[in-house]
Amino acid sequence: MALPRYRDIAEQLLAAIARGDYPPGGRLPSVRQLAAAFAVNNLTALQAYRWLEQQQRVEARERSGFYAVQPEERPRAAEPPAPPPGTWVHVDDHVANLLSLSGSNIATQLHMAECDDSLYPSEELARRLRQKLLRQPALVGAHLPNLERHALFRGLRQLADGCQMSLAADELTVTNGCTEAIQLALRSLTRPGDVVAVETPVYFGLLQTIESLGLRVLEIPCTPNEGLSLEALAFALRQGPPVRCLVVVANFQNPTGALMPDDNKRRLVEMMRRHAIPIIEDDVFGDLYFGAERPKPLKAWDRDGNVIYCASFTKSFAPALRLGWFSGGSHHRRMERLKISNSYVTSSLLQATMAECLNDGMYARQVVQLRKALKTQAHRLQAAVLAAFPLGTRVIAPQGGMLLWVECPEPVDTLQLLQQALAASISFAPGLVFSAEPRFSQHLRLSAGMPWTPQLETAIDRLGHMAKDLQRR
Ligand SMILES: Cc1ncc(COP(=O)(O)O)c(C=O)c1O
């Protein structure tokens, strides 16, 4: 059987080291140079280095690169390589700094996965909330009445049917955002110190949640084209530390925007079932597709309750309502009990109003408009970035969601770029916050949630010029 591409690259590097092309202690090509030499993306090149690291044939030196290791430092053949431990997460400070930009007076804010207010039906929602409260004032003082609960669950199950996912009515729980659903799933599956497999790059909010629960991560490469690498995951499950669960965004991943192909989704669900490792699926962007059809969630292939499905209306309908939900499969009951200790209940007024919006078609209408706006905005933003940024900048056209993942050519450092951008009143999320390890220093994530304006066009142009200046230095 042919070797996976990263192994093939690793074997060729080993041969080059053996030939003496790189003496012991000698510096190896950078990840970017290796990727260019083999015409692969950086993550595949990084995967090759990670594998060689595990074999103790190369050594990573912080901020310096990879170096060939002295042959005598290699373990004896009989000794199996030690499984790489998971990584403790320390992103809280970086993320807090980034979040603090939201309350600032930065003129062009592109650092969050958010849309402009004008794209949400805030006035119509305010009117409905007012009416609901006037008609049913008891909603502020009581639990959600059964009539409304059934209406809400009917609406949620219709959404699920629309993406070929059939959910049992007694396996639905409403939460305060998708964040609470994911937190409950992690709390129900793990103990402090456990290792959770995540994508890399990964949504920094998930890293924060993982950090707060005292968990470690095992980062599995995720590419803008296909999402999570199943090959890398299979390898990590064979060679790595025991993994308690996997958290994955198969539809329009944050930050890469990747949409996992259906066949990979099916294979992923099957692989994790075989390993008896639960999947926590985050489908918060699933309704924001640009194509003809709503992509299926992993849960659509789940036959034995191994997938915990988590979603919310934060991105697609009303960010500040903080309404999310989960269907936890065989883990549902435990998660439901944990919800009580976490936040007890979710606002009855908001749930009852959401039920109405789902059942009378308002949600569906709003999402059609939002999808149209996001598709146009994302394409304009991508074109503007490619026109303004240095030659060699890479951006994959997103197929949904509201994010653009930009890879700048060497030696652009996006933390440096951010400092300059902030001085020009422009913000974005630097690549560094999307990993627990020092990675993605040449990447940045831009929000495509802002309507296209001359001010935005000028901001992207300025950002591109700053990146060009950094590249020339
Ligand atoms: C992938 C992903 N999951 C979850 C969330 C948070 O969802 P919520 O605001 O519903 O808690 C975000 C927000 O950016 C996200 O990007």
Tab-separated table of C-alpha atoms and ligand atoms in Angstrom:
chain	number	residue	atom	x	y	z
A	1	MET	CA	0.000	0.000	0.000
A	2	ALA	CA	1.279	3.493	-0.838
A	3	LEU	CA	2.541	5.552	2.092
A	4	PRO	CA	0.508	8.606	3.075
A	5	ARG	CA	2.000	11.749	1.554
A	6	TYR	CA	3.522	13.060	4.813
A	7	ARG	CA	5.230	9.690	5.419
A	8	ASP	CA	6.588	9.703	1.921
A	9	ILE	CA	8.048	13.183	2.538
A	10	ALA	CA	9.411	12.086	5.929
A	11	GLU	CA	11.092	9.038	4.345
A	12	GLN	CA	12.709	11.230	1.684
A	13	LEU	CA	14.018	13.562	4.405
A	14	LEU	CA	15.406	10.565	6.293
A	15	ALA	CA	17.197	9.454	3.123
A	16	ALA	CA	18.624	12.971	2.699
A	17	ILE	CA	19.861	12.947	6.325
A	18	ALA	CA	21.400	9.499	5.812
A	19	ARG	CA	23.163	10.747	2.648
A	20	GLY	CA	24.678	13.569	4.699
A	21	ASP	CA	22.708	16.359	2.996
A	22	TYR	CA	21.837	17.526	6.521
A	23	PRO	CA	24.555	16.787	9.096
A	24	PRO	CA	23.562	15.916	12.697
A	25	GLY	CA	22.497	19.163	14.334
A	26	GLY	CA	22.065	20.771	10.891
A	27	ARG	CA	19.080	22.945	10.167
A	28	LEU	CA	16.378	21.418	7.994
A	29	PRO	CA	14.169	23.315	5.523
A	30	SER	CA	11.394	25.408	7.084
A	31	VAL	CA	7.879	23.967	6.983
A	32	ARG	CA	7.072	26.372	4.165
A	33	GLN	CA	10.171	25.427	2.136
A	34	LEU	CA	9.443	21.747	2.612
A	35	ALA	CA	5.842	22.252	1.551
A	36	ALA	CA	6.945	24.151	-1.549
A	37	ALA	CA	9.592	21.536	-2.422
A	38	PHE	CA	7.029	18.726	-2.350
A	39	ALA	CA	4.079	20.803	-3.638
A	40	VAL	CA	1.959	20.070	-0.563
A	41	ASN	CA	0.326	22.364	1.959
A	42	ASN	CA	2.113	23.444	5.136
A	43	LEU	CA	0.128	21.116	7.356
A	44	THR	CA	1.247	18.057	5.412
A	45	ALA	CA	4.848	19.265	5.687
A	46	LEU	CA	4.347	19.895	9.407
A	47	GLN	CA	2.850	16.430	9.777
A	48	ALA	CA	6.013	14.969	8.192
A	49	TYR	CA	8.146	16.833	10.747
A	50	ARG	CA	5.891	15.797	13.628
A	51	TRP	CA	6.251	12.170	12.572
A	52	LEU	CA	10.041	12.513	12.357
A	53	GLU	CA	9.974	14.153	15.798
A	54	GLN	CA	8.121	11.143	17.177
A	55	GLN	CA	10.766	8.901	15.644
A	56	GLN	CA	13.342	11.179	17.317
A	57	ARG	CA	15.026	11.815	13.978
A	58	VAL	CA	14.451	15.566	14.068
A	59	GLU	CA	14.252	18.080	16.851
A	60	ALA	CA	12.023	21.174	16.922
A	61	ARG	CA	13.619	24.260	18.439
A	62	GLU	CA	11.237	27.016	19.421
A	63	ARG	CA	11.211	29.975	17.006
A	64	SER	CA	14.094	28.445	15.108
A	65	GLY	CA	12.877	25.459	13.130
A	66	PHE	CA	13.680	21.768	12.768
A	67	TYR	CA	17.137	20.188	13.098
A	68	ALA	CA	18.543	16.777	12.211
A	69	VAL	CA	19.235	14.634	15.292
A	70	GLN	CA	22.501	12.741	15.944
A	71	PRO	CA	21.950	9.073	14.962
A	72	GLU	CA	23.226	7.842	18.343
A	73	GLU	CA	20.448	9.814	20.013
A	74	ARG	CA	17.912	7.556	18.308
A	75	PRO	CA	16.111	5.020	20.504
A	76	ARG	CA	17.098	1.379	20.121
A	77	ALA	CA	15.036	-0.379	17.470
A	78	ALA	CA	13.205	-2.528	20.022
A	79	GLU	CA	11.987	0.515	21.918
A	80	PRO	CA	8.660	1.759	20.613
A	81	PRO	CA	8.551	5.536	20.251
A	82	ALA	CA	6.933	7.173	23.246
A	83	PRO	CA	3.435	8.410	22.455
A	84	PRO	CA	3.378	12.206	22.269
A	85	PRO	CA	1.607	13.545	25.317
A	86	GLY	CA	-1.318	15.896	24.805
A	87	THR	CA	-0.585	19.611	25.033
A	88	TRP	CA	-1.703	21.742	27.982
A	89	VAL	CA	-3.552	24.782	26.739
A	90	HIS	CA	-2.593	28.364	27.678
A	91	VAL	CA	-4.450	30.640	25.305
A	92	ASP	CA	-6.559	32.583	27.758
A	93	ASP	CA	-4.428	35.758	27.784
A	94	HIS	CA	-4.117	35.965	23.999
A	95	VAL	CA	-7.857	35.389	23.579
A	96	ALA	CA	-8.758	37.914	26.292
A	97	ASN	CA	-6.606	40.495	24.487
A	98	LEU	CA	-8.386	39.726	21.250
A	99	LEU	CA	-11.866	39.850	22.793
A	100	SER	CA	-11.096	43.186	24.439
A	101	LEU	CA	-10.882	44.690	20.933
A	102	SER	CA	-14.654	44.197	20.539
A	103	GLY	CA	-15.429	46.908	23.093
A	104	SER	CA	-12.865	49.289	21.628
A	105	ASN	CA	-13.368	52.051	19.089
A	106	ILE	CA	-11.455	50.268	16.324
A	107	ALA	CA	-13.097	51.429	13.108
A	108	THR	CA	-12.868	48.211	11.054
A	109	GLN	CA	-13.359	45.185	13.292
A	110	LEU	CA	-12.695	41.888	11.544
A	111	HIS	CA	-11.379	39.839	14.475
A	112	MET	CA	-14.544	37.984	15.524
A	113	ALA	CA	-16.686	35.360	13.804
A	114	GLU	CA	-19.584	37.788	13.778
A	115	CYS	CA	-21.875	39.528	11.323
A	116	ASP	CA	-22.854	43.144	11.261
A	117	ASP	CA	-26.075	43.874	13.251
A	118	SER	CA	-27.795	45.022	10.065
A	119	LEU	CA	-27.764	41.429	8.784
A	120	TYR	CA	-29.969	40.172	11.624
A	121	PRO	CA	-33.720	40.793	12.028
A	122	SER	CA	-33.296	42.630	15.314
A	123	GLU	CA	-36.338	44.900	15.033
A	124	GLU	CA	-38.696	42.121	14.045
A	125	LEU	CA	-37.362	39.985	16.887
A	126	ALA	CA	-37.753	42.824	19.388
A	127	ARG	CA	-41.377	43.236	18.277
A	128	ARG	CA	-42.046	39.528	18.692
A	129	LEU	CA	-40.405	39.406	22.106
A	130	ARG	CA	-42.482	42.358	23.270
A	131	GLN	CA	-45.716	40.798	22.031
A	132	LYS	CA	-44.885	37.438	23.544
A	133	LEU	CA	-44.165	38.991	26.903
A	134	LEU	CA	-47.358	41.059	26.879
A	135	ARG	CA	-49.448	38.030	25.967
A	136	GLN	CA	-47.676	35.578	28.314
A	137	PRO	CA	-46.053	37.517	31.170
A	138	ALA	CA	-45.736	34.219	33.054
A	139	LEU	CA	-42.843	33.365	30.703
A	140	VAL	CA	-40.485	35.445	32.846
A	141	GLY	CA	-41.477	33.668	36.002
A	142	ALA	CA	-41.997	30.051	35.052
A	143	HIS	CA	-40.536	27.072	33.310
A	144	LEU	CA	-41.290	26.758	29.611
A	145	PRO	CA	-44.894	25.496	29.286
A	146	ASN	CA	-45.270	22.136	27.533
A	147	LEU	CA	-47.067	23.656	24.563
A	148	GLU	CA	-44.089	25.910	23.783
A	149	ARG	CA	-41.570	23.177	24.537
A	150	HIS	CA	-43.231	20.856	22.022
A	151	ALA	CA	-43.398	23.680	19.477
A	152	LEU	CA	-39.693	24.412	19.910
A	153	PHE	CA	-38.700	20.764	19.637
A	154	ARG	CA	-40.901	20.399	16.544
A	155	GLY	CA	-39.019	23.326	14.980
A	156	LEU	CA	-35.625	21.882	15.907
A	157	ARG	CA	-36.530	18.453	14.564
A	158	GLN	CA	-37.672	20.010	11.290
A	159	LEU	CA	-34.300	21.717	10.996
A	160	ALA	CA	-32.649	18.351	11.659
A	161	ASP	CA	-34.854	16.579	9.078
A	162	GLY	CA	-33.740	19.218	6.555
A	163	CYS	CA	-30.206	17.863	6.803
A	164	GLN	CA	-31.161	14.182	6.984
A	165	MET	CA	-30.551	13.861	10.679
A	166	SER	CA	-33.361	12.233	12.587
A	167	LEU	CA	-33.453	13.157	16.252
A	168	ALA	CA	-35.510	11.670	19.057
A	169	ALA	CA	-37.684	14.285	20.795
A	170	ASP	CA	-36.392	13.087	24.162
A	171	GLU	CA	-32.813	13.684	23.046
A	172	LEU	CA	-33.021	17.461	22.653
A	173	THR	CA	-31.933	19.995	25.247
A	174	VAL	CA	-31.743	23.761	24.836
A	175	THR	CA	-28.633	25.526	26.124
A	176	ASN	CA	-27.130	28.969	26.532
A	177	GLY	CA	-25.323	28.965	23.206
A	178	CYS	CA	-23.343	26.234	21.527
A	179	THR	CA	-20.553	26.935	24.021
A	180	GLU	CA	-22.620	25.557	26.882
A	181	ALA	CA	-23.564	22.463	24.858
A	182	ILE	CA	-19.892	21.721	24.100
A	183	GLN	CA	-18.886	22.383	27.672
A	184	LEU	CA	-21.531	19.931	28.937
A	185	ALA	CA	-20.349	17.326	26.452
A	186	LEU	CA	-16.725	17.741	27.563
A	187	ARG	CA	-17.681	17.679	31.221
A	188	SER	CA	-19.671	14.512	30.753
A	189	LEU	CA	-16.901	12.691	28.868
A	190	THR	CA	-13.651	13.796	30.517
A	191	ARG	CA	-11.733	14.240	33.755
A	192	PRO	CA	-9.032	16.917	34.265
A	193	GLY	CA	-5.802	15.871	32.554
A	194	ASP	CA	-7.558	13.865	29.838
A	195	VAL	CA	-6.628	14.356	26.217
A	196	VAL	CA	-9.173	15.685	23.711
A	197	ALA	CA	-8.509	15.499	19.964
A	198	VAL	CA	-9.216	18.758	18.147
A	199	GLU	CA	-8.561	20.203	14.720
A	200	THR	CA	-5.545	22.404	14.136
A	201	PRO	CA	-6.067	25.254	13.476
A	202	VAL	CA	-9.012	25.304	15.871
A	203	TYR	CA	-11.566	27.835	17.148
A	204	PHE	CA	-9.891	29.634	20.074
A	205	GLY	CA	-13.108	29.551	22.167
A	206	LEU	CA	-12.850	25.768	22.236
A	207	LEU	CA	-9.234	26.019	23.418
A	208	GLN	CA	-10.427	28.330	26.194
A	209	THR	CA	-13.124	25.877	27.265
A	210	ILE	CA	-10.591	23.050	27.227
A	211	GLU	CA	-8.138	25.139	29.262
A	212	SER	CA	-10.819	25.978	31.824
A	213	LEU	CA	-11.619	22.279	32.292
A	214	GLY	CA	-7.941	21.362	32.831
A	215	LEU	CA	-7.821	19.150	29.742
A	216	ARG	CA	-5.046	18.636	27.206
A	217	VAL	CA	-5.352	18.673	23.444
A	218	LEU	CA	-4.035	16.525	20.665
A	219	GLU	CA	-4.108	18.700	17.572
A	220	ILE	CA	-4.949	16.958	14.309
A	221	PRO	CA	-4.251	18.808	11.043
A	222	CYS	CA	-7.228	20.354	9.320
A	223	THR	CA	-6.947	21.751	5.799
A	224	PRO	CA	-9.183	24.360	4.143
A	225	ASN	CA	-9.982	21.869	1.357
A	226	GLU	CA	-11.132	18.822	3.296
A	227	GLY	CA	-11.240	19.700	6.978
A	228	LEU	CA	-9.891	17.273	9.553
A	229	SER	CA	-7.292	14.889	8.120
A	230	LEU	CA	-8.596	11.352	8.685
A	231	GLU	CA	-5.177	9.976	7.875
A	232	ALA	CA	-3.558	12.054	10.621
A	233	LEU	CA	-6.335	11.178	13.050
A	234	ALA	CA	-5.973	7.440	12.382
A	235	PHE	CA	-2.230	7.760	12.963
A	236	ALA	CA	-2.736	9.719	16.198
A	237	LEU	CA	-5.211	7.156	17.505
A	238	ARG	CA	-2.727	4.352	16.758
A	239	GLN	CA	0.419	6.033	18.058
A	240	GLY	CA	-0.701	8.823	20.363
A	241	PRO	CA	-1.934	9.016	23.934
A	242	PRO	CA	-5.401	7.696	24.795
A	243	VAL	CA	-7.963	10.153	23.481
A	244	ARG	CA	-11.225	10.656	25.410
A	245	CYS	CA	-13.214	12.342	22.659
A	246	LEU	CA	-12.929	14.332	19.442
A	247	VAL	CA	-14.391	17.812	18.927
A	248	VAL	CA	-14.922	18.643	15.282
A	249	VAL	CA	-16.608	21.231	13.043
A	250	ALA	CA	-17.323	19.350	9.820
A	251	ASN	CA	-19.343	22.158	8.190
A	252	PHE	CA	-17.421	25.417	7.590
A	253	GLN	CA	-14.765	24.977	10.199
A	254	ASN	CA	-13.484	27.909	12.222
A	255	PRO	CA	-11.028	29.327	11.168
A	256	THR	CA	-10.369	27.532	7.844
A	257	GLY	CA	-13.964	27.523	6.551
A	258	ALA	CA	-13.397	23.880	5.488
A	259	LEU	CA	-16.330	21.696	4.493
A	260	MET	CA	-15.608	18.013	5.050
A	261	PRO	CA	-16.670	15.846	2.061
A	262	ASP	CA	-19.582	13.483	2.777
A	263	ASP	CA	-17.461	10.394	2.305
A	264	ASN	CA	-14.981	11.628	4.916
A	265	LYS	CA	-17.865	12.347	7.290
A	266	ARG	CA	-19.105	8.799	6.924
A	267	ARG	CA	-15.598	7.378	7.402
A	268	LEU	CA	-14.952	9.573	10.429
A	269	VAL	CA	-18.138	8.459	12.199
A	270	GLU	CA	-17.254	4.827	11.442
A	271	MET	CA	-13.622	5.208	12.589
A	272	MET	CA	-14.604	6.738	15.909
A	273	ARG	CA	-17.302	4.108	16.446
A	274	ARG	CA	-14.674	1.383	15.949
A	275	HIS	CA	-12.376	3.068	18.476
A	276	ALA	CA	-15.333	3.683	20.839
A	277	ILE	CA	-14.341	7.359	21.084
A	278	PRO	CA	-17.261	9.801	21.192
A	279	ILE	CA	-17.469	12.690	18.721
A	280	ILE	CA	-18.630	16.127	19.849
A	281	GLU	CA	-19.895	17.760	16.668
A	282	ASP	CA	-20.125	21.570	16.570
A	283	ASP	CA	-22.467	22.562	13.728
A	284	VAL	CA	-22.812	26.234	14.532
A	285	PHE	CA	-22.168	27.335	10.910
A	286	GLY	CA	-24.051	24.490	9.140
A	287	ASP	CA	-27.064	26.607	8.087
A	288	LEU	CA	-24.827	29.209	6.428
A	289	TYR	CA	-24.025	27.271	3.232
A	290	PHE	CA	-23.426	29.040	-0.087
A	291	GLY	CA	-24.227	26.047	-2.307
A	292	ALA	CA	-27.562	24.490	-3.245
A	293	GLU	CA	-27.940	22.174	-0.266
A	294	ARG	CA	-27.541	22.262	3.480
A	295	PRO	CA	-24.498	20.055	4.175
A	296	LYS	CA	-25.195	17.037	6.333
A	297	PRO	CA	-23.809	16.914	9.840
A	298	LEU	CA	-21.769	13.916	11.030
A	299	LYS	CA	-24.764	13.052	13.192
A	300	ALA	CA	-26.660	12.071	10.027
A	301	TRP	CA	-24.396	8.972	9.846
A	302	ASP	CA	-24.580	8.156	13.553
A	303	ARG	CA	-26.368	4.870	14.177
A	304	ASP	CA	-25.425	4.143	17.765
A	305	GLY	CA	-25.487	7.465	19.616
A	306	ASN	CA	-21.718	8.048	19.522
A	307	VAL	CA	-22.071	11.576	18.091
A	308	ILE	CA	-23.076	14.470	20.354
A	309	TYR	CA	-24.589	17.111	18.091
A	310	CYS	CA	-24.252	20.749	19.258
A	311	ALA	CA	-25.527	23.856	17.467
A	312	SER	CA	-26.913	27.321	18.092
A	313	PHE	CA	-28.719	30.266	16.514
A	314	THR	CA	-25.889	32.639	17.399
A	315	LYS	CA	-24.390	32.881	13.922
A	316	SER	CA	-27.463	32.345	11.809
A	317	PHE	CA	-30.206	34.327	13.516
A	318	ALA	CA	-29.701	36.243	16.749
A	319	PRO	CA	-26.253	36.417	18.368
A	320	ALA	CA	-27.391	37.893	21.666
A	321	LEU	CA	-30.241	35.453	22.343
A	322	ARG	CA	-27.599	32.879	23.307
A	323	LEU	CA	-29.833	29.997	22.254
A	324	GLY	CA	-28.133	26.720	21.505
A	325	TRP	CA	-29.063	23.053	21.702
A	326	PHE	CA	-27.674	19.554	21.724
A	327	SER	CA	-28.701	16.011	20.954
A	328	GLY	CA	-26.348	13.863	22.935
A	329	GLY	CA	-27.107	10.329	21.702
A	330	SER	CA	-26.058	7.783	24.301
A	331	HIS	CA	-24.561	10.611	26.421
A	332	HIS	CA	-27.697	12.702	26.476
A	333	ARG	CA	-29.022	11.857	29.934
A	334	ARG	CA	-25.750	12.631	31.667
A	335	MET	CA	-25.385	15.924	29.787
A	336	GLU	CA	-28.949	16.872	30.677
A	337	ARG	CA	-28.175	16.414	34.366
A	338	LEU	CA	-24.991	18.459	34.054
A	339	LYS	CA	-26.968	21.286	32.418
A	340	ILE	CA	-28.866	21.649	35.679
A	341	SER	CA	-25.664	22.187	37.639
A	342	ASN	CA	-24.279	24.474	34.929
A	343	SER	CA	-27.094	26.972	34.349
A	344	TYR	CA	-30.273	25.220	35.473
A	345	VAL	CA	-32.497	26.379	32.588
A	346	THR	CA	-32.476	28.598	29.519
A	347	SER	CA	-34.813	31.618	29.357
A	348	SER	CA	-38.428	30.581	28.694
A	349	LEU	CA	-39.247	33.850	26.950
A	350	LEU	CA	-36.429	33.373	24.451
A	351	GLN	CA	-37.275	29.714	23.853
A	352	ALA	CA	-40.973	30.440	23.297
A	353	THR	CA	-40.161	33.261	20.849
A	354	MET	CA	-37.652	31.082	19.007
A	355	ALA	CA	-40.269	28.328	18.699
A	356	GLU	CA	-42.550	30.810	16.956
A	357	CYS	CA	-39.781	32.009	14.595
A	358	LEU	CA	-38.945	28.430	13.613
A	359	ASN	CA	-42.524	27.311	13.093
A	360	ASP	CA	-43.873	30.273	11.116
A	361	GLY	CA	-40.958	30.353	8.658
A	362	MET	CA	-39.263	33.523	9.903
A	363	TYR	CA	-36.014	31.701	10.694
A	364	ALA	CA	-35.916	30.063	7.257
A	365	ARG	CA	-36.527	33.394	5.491
A	366	GLN	CA	-33.884	35.206	7.513
A	367	VAL	CA	-31.264	32.533	6.887
A	368	VAL	CA	-31.828	32.637	3.112
A	369	GLN	CA	-31.064	36.374	3.150
A	370	LEU	CA	-28.074	36.010	5.414
A	371	ARG	CA	-26.588	33.259	3.229
A	372	LYS	CA	-26.931	35.465	0.153
A	373	ALA	CA	-25.256	38.413	1.884
A	374	LEU	CA	-22.436	36.279	3.309
A	375	LYS	CA	-21.708	34.611	-0.015
A	376	THR	CA	-21.341	38.001	-1.762
A	377	GLN	CA	-19.301	39.475	1.099
A	378	ALA	CA	-16.969	36.483	1.372
A	379	HIS	CA	-16.229	36.517	-2.346
A	380	ARG	CA	-15.570	40.265	-2.411
A	381	LEU	CA	-13.352	40.009	0.630
A	382	GLN	CA	-11.391	37.141	-0.895
A	383	ALA	CA	-10.875	39.044	-4.146
A	384	ALA	CA	-9.786	42.171	-2.250
A	385	VAL	CA	-7.303	40.199	-0.137
A	386	LEU	CA	-5.785	38.521	-3.171
A	387	ALA	CA	-5.464	41.884	-4.910
A	388	ALA	CA	-3.922	43.712	-1.951
A	389	PHE	CA	-1.736	41.137	-0.168
A	390	PRO	CA	1.770	40.053	-1.253
A	391	LEU	CA	2.211	37.577	-4.075
A	392	GLY	CA	2.068	34.044	-2.679
A	393	THR	CA	-0.794	34.817	-0.256
A	394	ARG	CA	-3.238	31.922	-0.147
A	395	VAL	CA	-6.969	32.038	0.526
A	396	ILE	CA	-9.384	29.226	-0.194
A	397	ALA	CA	-12.838	30.408	-1.268
A	398	PRO	CA	-15.166	29.425	1.576
A	399	GLN	CA	-18.274	27.406	0.696
A	400	GLY	CA	-20.187	28.730	3.676
A	401	GLY	CA	-19.848	30.430	7.044
A	402	MET	CA	-18.437	33.903	7.604
A	403	LEU	CA	-14.681	33.461	7.801
A	404	LEU	CA	-11.681	33.877	5.556
A	405	TRP	CA	-8.435	32.103	6.490
A	406	VAL	CA	-5.475	33.843	4.908
A	407	GLU	CA	-1.970	32.410	4.659
A	408	CYS	CA	0.699	35.063	4.030
A	409	PRO	CA	4.047	34.256	2.452
A	410	GLU	CA	7.213	34.159	4.549
A	411	PRO	CA	8.426	36.078	6.493
A	412	VAL	CA	5.172	37.916	7.297
A	413	ASP	CA	4.396	37.531	11.004
A	414	THR	CA	0.709	38.238	11.601
A	415	LEU	CA	1.199	39.269	15.237
A	416	GLN	CA	3.464	42.048	13.994
A	417	LEU	CA	0.944	42.794	11.266
A	418	LEU	CA	-1.810	43.048	13.895
A	419	GLN	CA	0.135	45.636	15.883
A	420	GLN	CA	0.429	47.811	12.791
A	421	ALA	CA	-3.178	47.188	11.796
A	422	LEU	CA	-4.467	48.206	15.227
A	423	ALA	CA	-2.561	51.457	14.935
A	424	ALA	CA	-4.510	52.002	11.704
A	425	SER	CA	-7.791	51.098	13.469
A	426	ILE	CA	-8.196	47.684	11.789
A	427	SER	CA	-8.479	44.390	13.687
A	428	PHE	CA	-8.256	40.709	12.717
A	429	ALA	CA	-7.520	37.443	14.518
A	430	PRO	CA	-3.837	36.418	14.239
A	431	GLY	CA	-3.094	32.760	13.429
A	432	LEU	CA	-1.356	32.203	16.758
A	433	VAL	CA	-4.627	32.061	18.764
A	434	PHE	CA	-5.858	29.051	16.803
A	435	SER	CA	-3.504	26.511	18.333
A	436	ALA	CA	-2.160	25.479	21.727
A	437	GLU	CA	1.261	25.203	20.081
A	438	PRO	CA	3.315	27.991	18.477
A	439	ARG	CA	1.824	27.607	15.019
A	440	PHE	CA	0.154	29.627	12.275
A	441	SER	CA	2.285	32.745	12.704
A	442	GLN	CA	1.820	33.502	8.996
A	443	HIS	CA	-1.965	33.118	9.058
A	444	LEU	CA	-4.783	35.454	9.891
A	445	ARG	CA	-8.531	35.106	10.075
A	446	LEU	CA	-10.829	37.805	8.747
A	447	SER	CA	-14.542	38.083	9.348
A	448	ALA	CA	-16.609	38.217	6.164
A	449	GLY	CA	-19.621	39.296	8.206
A	450	MET	CA	-19.389	42.992	7.331
A	451	PRO	CA	-21.291	44.431	4.357
A	452	TRP	CA	-18.922	45.569	1.622
A	453	THR	CA	-18.234	49.314	1.851
A	454	PRO	CA	-15.557	51.704	0.548
A	455	GLN	CA	-14.221	51.886	4.130
A	456	LEU	CA	-13.786	48.102	4.241
A	457	GLU	CA	-12.154	48.098	0.822
A	458	THR	CA	-9.655	50.741	1.972
A	459	ALA	CA	-8.949	48.812	5.179
A	460	ILE	CA	-8.143	45.594	3.266
A	461	ASP	CA	-5.953	47.553	0.888
A	462	ARG	CA	-4.018	49.068	3.812
A	463	LEU	CA	-3.674	45.685	5.473
A	464	GLY	CA	-2.289	44.267	2.241
A	465	HIS	CA	0.255	47.075	1.982
A	466	MET	CA	1.387	46.495	5.570
A	467	ALA	CA	1.826	42.784	4.815
A	468	LYS	CA	3.887	43.654	1.730
A	469	ASP	CA	6.106	45.959	3.817
A	470	LEU	CA	6.668	43.204	6.369
A	471	GLN	CA	7.550	40.792	3.610
A	472	ARG	CA	10.203	43.153	2.196
A	473	ARG	CA	11.978	43.682	5.502
B	1	LIG	C1	-16.928	26.886	15.844
B	1	LIG	C2	-17.667	27.677	16.884
B	1	LIG	N1	-18.343	27.032	17.838
B	1	LIG	C3	-19.022	27.688	18.783
B	1	LIG	C4	-19.041	29.067	18.822
B	1	LIG	C5	-19.794	29.767	19.897
B	1	LIG	O1	-21.164	29.536	19.767
B	1	LIG	P1	-22.189	30.234	20.753
B	1	LIG	O2	-21.979	31.705	20.631
B	1	LIG	O3	-23.532	29.773	20.282
B	1	LIG	O4	-21.882	29.762	22.124
B	1	LIG	C6	-18.336	29.782	17.848
B	1	LIG	C7	-18.298	31.243	17.873
B	1	LIG	O5	-17.539	31.874	17.174
B	1	LIG	C8	-17.641	29.068	16.857
B	1	LIG	O6	-16.948	29.699	15.909
